[in-house]
């Protein structure tokens, strides 16, 4: 069949197909990690980027793929399949997709191996990149976290689509003809997401029926774990998994695989060990031991930050090994898995993490503590204590109070000050505190700084301004007794005023004429 | 036999009057009036069959010189979603039509740089897509798509203004340059044309918008699958050029990737249904027919 192919071409073709299979697995798995992937274009060829595409190699995934292939290549009747499944925190799992790399017998003898086949394989990988974002499992994987995680499994041999439920759909990514056969890449994906699998688990009974609440958007990560720590027991099996705080940045993807010989039993056999996977336990380190029994799920992990867990020991030192060292240790000790994108993205995702998880101590330092008098307390003093940057809780430290003196705002019944309140406030920053300022601790309010309100020109910010002017004094003319007095006075003085004005009639007339 | 190339004889049976011929057997059935052909050509490049048509200028040369594969995609989106939907489709097409930078070495061999990719999440659509990691390319596409939305101060033909449902289409054309002798300028011969027809709808309330987010996301998923399907037919692609010819095939102006030469054009139909470029084309055709 391939007598037309020169031996060099044959070798090249085999190499292309092998690396194409490995890269396919990488693309699929990375697309299900739950985070955005970003790789850089490089104008100068590095020599290590197969198919001229920057696709990182996660060592564990390569290892699993090579193990599944076991030195063989996809051929007729022997397809390489990547199964993507979902596992809930209660232990139920469901197959979502099966990606198949198949070879059929239709050969294209005329095609040039080193050029056309290579370029078409590159195009097929690009198509795979596009299609992996389009199937329903992508959105599920982006939201994985406390309720569920996404697993993968690679196997070699016959394609098994029975786990996808009724009415699954297929999408063909593409085909490439080669002199030894036509490579086809396709995906079969589940439609009916509400259907839970009915497989029997050894420890957990299956949950039948619709469990749609597992697939809702996760609320913002809470800092407390959802499950008790006893899932740690499986550590020696490598079956414990770190939690995911935010699906955008952190990937908790449990990966499992099984060797080709255990095809039928593997699904059941790895289930018990996989129980810990859905736990939202925080900061559980996972040991990926290279010598693990293949029936157990494998986990992508980062270097253990908690005691006694060494980093991935037996993987070849790929460039992505460096990813593992770039873990961020957020404040609450959640681990990132090894499958993080490039380092430039790391810092980005870290700094963007929600809820101040990696989060800036600066939030504390910039707080202004305001002691505000209670609404029903007729005490005049407003104290503004600017928190010293070094002492966040300066409120409770020995006081160095700056008063807003002459502040009429808090004393509506008192006679209004002639000094403008603005002026008073402006001076408050610079004024030395008077002694009367430290007596009223009715309640302490931490000032919330309004957005965009920082003003470098005035020493007072919008929040302070607003607070001060929230209680302006009553207009003097509106207060009853004063008003009554002035009314009476006005009425009395009217005749006199009228007489004066009548004397000056001519002046007024001249004035009016100048206006016209 | 039918027309096919502006009145010149054509091997195509459909008899359509568009500038691009096609293989639809039924006369007039394909409806390809230049832009928006629904059929896909599988015949070899036009030049081999119609050498006489390649020297004319104006719309004829553009139309008739080369057999051009054309694909049409239609989307219905809300005004805010236009930009993201367009970018998603254009980036997906360009992902497949970009390679790494070529570095020519001696003896006519060349090496190819690496193309990186990155995920993009849409804000107004429940959708994510992959694009080439090239800021220059992204900027160029954003600029083109940005021009596609006319400012809302002209409500009678603004695509995104409220109160009018607008239609428009944006075309991404891949072409090759063919050097002509002086004084004629270089010809641009298209070999692939993607047309995205956009139908802008106006929605009344937030609930409809939420439904629209999801539906448009699903629709875009289908479009991506369509694009990938076309790409993987492995039909005509320009030959890999020699060093002297590389600028006739590829856009070498970007520093990190090298897409095929492309141009983006658009037309907007106002609510009356007439389009500016259609009118112009009709005028030109009538003039030339005299």
PDB file of N, CA and C in Angstrom, chain B residues 3 19 27 33 47 67 69 78 113 121 123-124 163 227 254 271 288 290:
ATOM      1  N   UNK B   3     -23.972  32.903 -19.080  1.00  0.00           N
ATOM      2  CA  UNK B   3     -23.019  34.023 -19.130  1.00  0.00           C
ATOM      3  C   UNK B   3     -21.867  33.765 -18.186  1.00  0.00           C
ATOM      4  N   UNK B  19     -20.356  38.288 -11.277  1.00  0.00           N
ATOM      5  CA  UNK B  19     -18.973  38.307 -11.741  1.00  0.00           C
ATOM      6  C   UNK B  19     -18.224  37.017 -11.459  1.00  0.00           C
ATOM      7  N   UNK B  27     -29.939  27.322 -14.353  1.00  0.00           N
ATOM      8  CA  UNK B  27     -29.675  28.687 -14.761  1.00  0.00           C
ATOM      9  C   UNK B  27     -30.285  29.667 -13.770  1.00  0.00           C
ATOM     10  N   UNK B  33     -24.524  37.443  -7.287  1.00  0.00           N
ATOM     11  CA  UNK B  33     -24.340  38.717  -7.967  1.00  0.00           C
ATOM     12  C   UNK B  33     -23.071  39.369  -7.473  1.00  0.00           C
ATOM     13  N   UNK B  47      -8.306  31.592 -14.732  1.00  0.00           N
ATOM     14  CA  UNK B  47      -7.321  32.084 -15.690  1.00  0.00           C
ATOM     15  C   UNK B  47      -6.997  31.079 -16.773  1.00  0.00           C
ATOM     16  N   UNK B  67     -11.438  32.629 -10.689  1.00  0.00           N
ATOM     17  CA  UNK B  67     -12.480  31.874 -10.037  1.00  0.00           C
ATOM     18  C   UNK B  67     -12.353  32.081  -8.531  1.00  0.00           C
ATOM     19  N   UNK B  69     -13.843  31.479  -4.678  1.00  0.00           N
ATOM     20  CA  UNK B  69     -14.703  30.745  -3.780  1.00  0.00           C
ATOM     21  C   UNK B  69     -15.425  31.747  -2.886  1.00  0.00           C
ATOM     22  N   UNK B  78     -28.293  41.955  17.901  1.00  0.00           N
ATOM     23  CA  UNK B  78     -28.715  43.244  18.416  1.00  0.00           C
ATOM     24  C   UNK B  78     -27.578  44.221  18.199  1.00  0.00           C
ATOM     25  N   UNK B 113       7.539  30.997  10.956  1.00  0.00           N
ATOM     26  CA  UNK B 113       7.436  31.337  12.376  1.00  0.00           C
ATOM     27  C   UNK B 113       6.236  30.662  13.026  1.00  0.00           C
ATOM     28  N   UNK B 121     -13.309  36.310  25.164  1.00  0.00           N
ATOM     29  CA  UNK B 121     -14.690  36.183  25.625  1.00  0.00           C
ATOM     30  C   UNK B 121     -15.477  37.381  25.161  1.00  0.00           C
ATOM     31  N   UNK B 123     -18.475  40.119  25.483  1.00  0.00           N
ATOM     32  CA  UNK B 123     -19.188  40.741  26.591  1.00  0.00           C
ATOM     33  C   UNK B 123     -20.690  40.716  26.395  1.00  0.00           C
ATOM     34  N   UNK B 124     -21.120  40.863  25.150  1.00  0.00           N
ATOM     35  CA  UNK B 124     -22.557  40.980  24.910  1.00  0.00           C
ATOM     36  C   UNK B 124     -23.168  39.711  24.350  1.00  0.00           C
ATOM     37  N   UNK B 163     -34.879  52.195  16.531  1.00  0.00           N
ATOM     38  CA  UNK B 163     -35.990  52.623  15.695  1.00  0.00           C
ATOM     39  C   UNK B 163     -35.883  52.147  14.266  1.00  0.00           C
ATOM     40  N   UNK B 227     -17.614  27.623   9.104  1.00  0.00           N
ATOM     41  CA  UNK B 227     -16.324  28.123   8.614  1.00  0.00           C
ATOM     42  C   UNK B 227     -15.301  27.001   8.593  1.00  0.00           C
ATOM     43  N   UNK B 254       2.746  42.788   8.959  1.00  0.00           N
ATOM     44  CA  UNK B 254       2.645  42.546  10.397  1.00  0.00           C
ATOM     45  C   UNK B 254       3.930  41.920  10.885  1.00  0.00           C
ATOM     46  N   UNK B 271     -33.117  51.368   5.628  1.00  0.00           N
ATOM     47  CA  UNK B 271     -34.383  50.664   5.800  1.00  0.00           C
ATOM     48  C   UNK B 271     -35.202  50.625   4.522  1.00  0.00           C
ATOM     49  N   UNK B 288     -20.951  50.386 -18.915  1.00  0.00           N
ATOM     50  CA  UNK B 288     -20.039  49.572 -19.706  1.00  0.00           C
ATOM     51  C   UNK B 288     -20.764  48.820 -20.813  1.00  0.00           C
ATOM     52  N   UNK B 290     -22.912  49.955 -22.680  1.00  0.00           N
ATOM     53  CA  UNK B 290     -23.238  50.820 -23.834  1.00  0.00           C
ATOM     54  C   UNK B 290     -22.266  50.629 -24.988  1.00  0.00           C
TER      55      UNK B 290
END
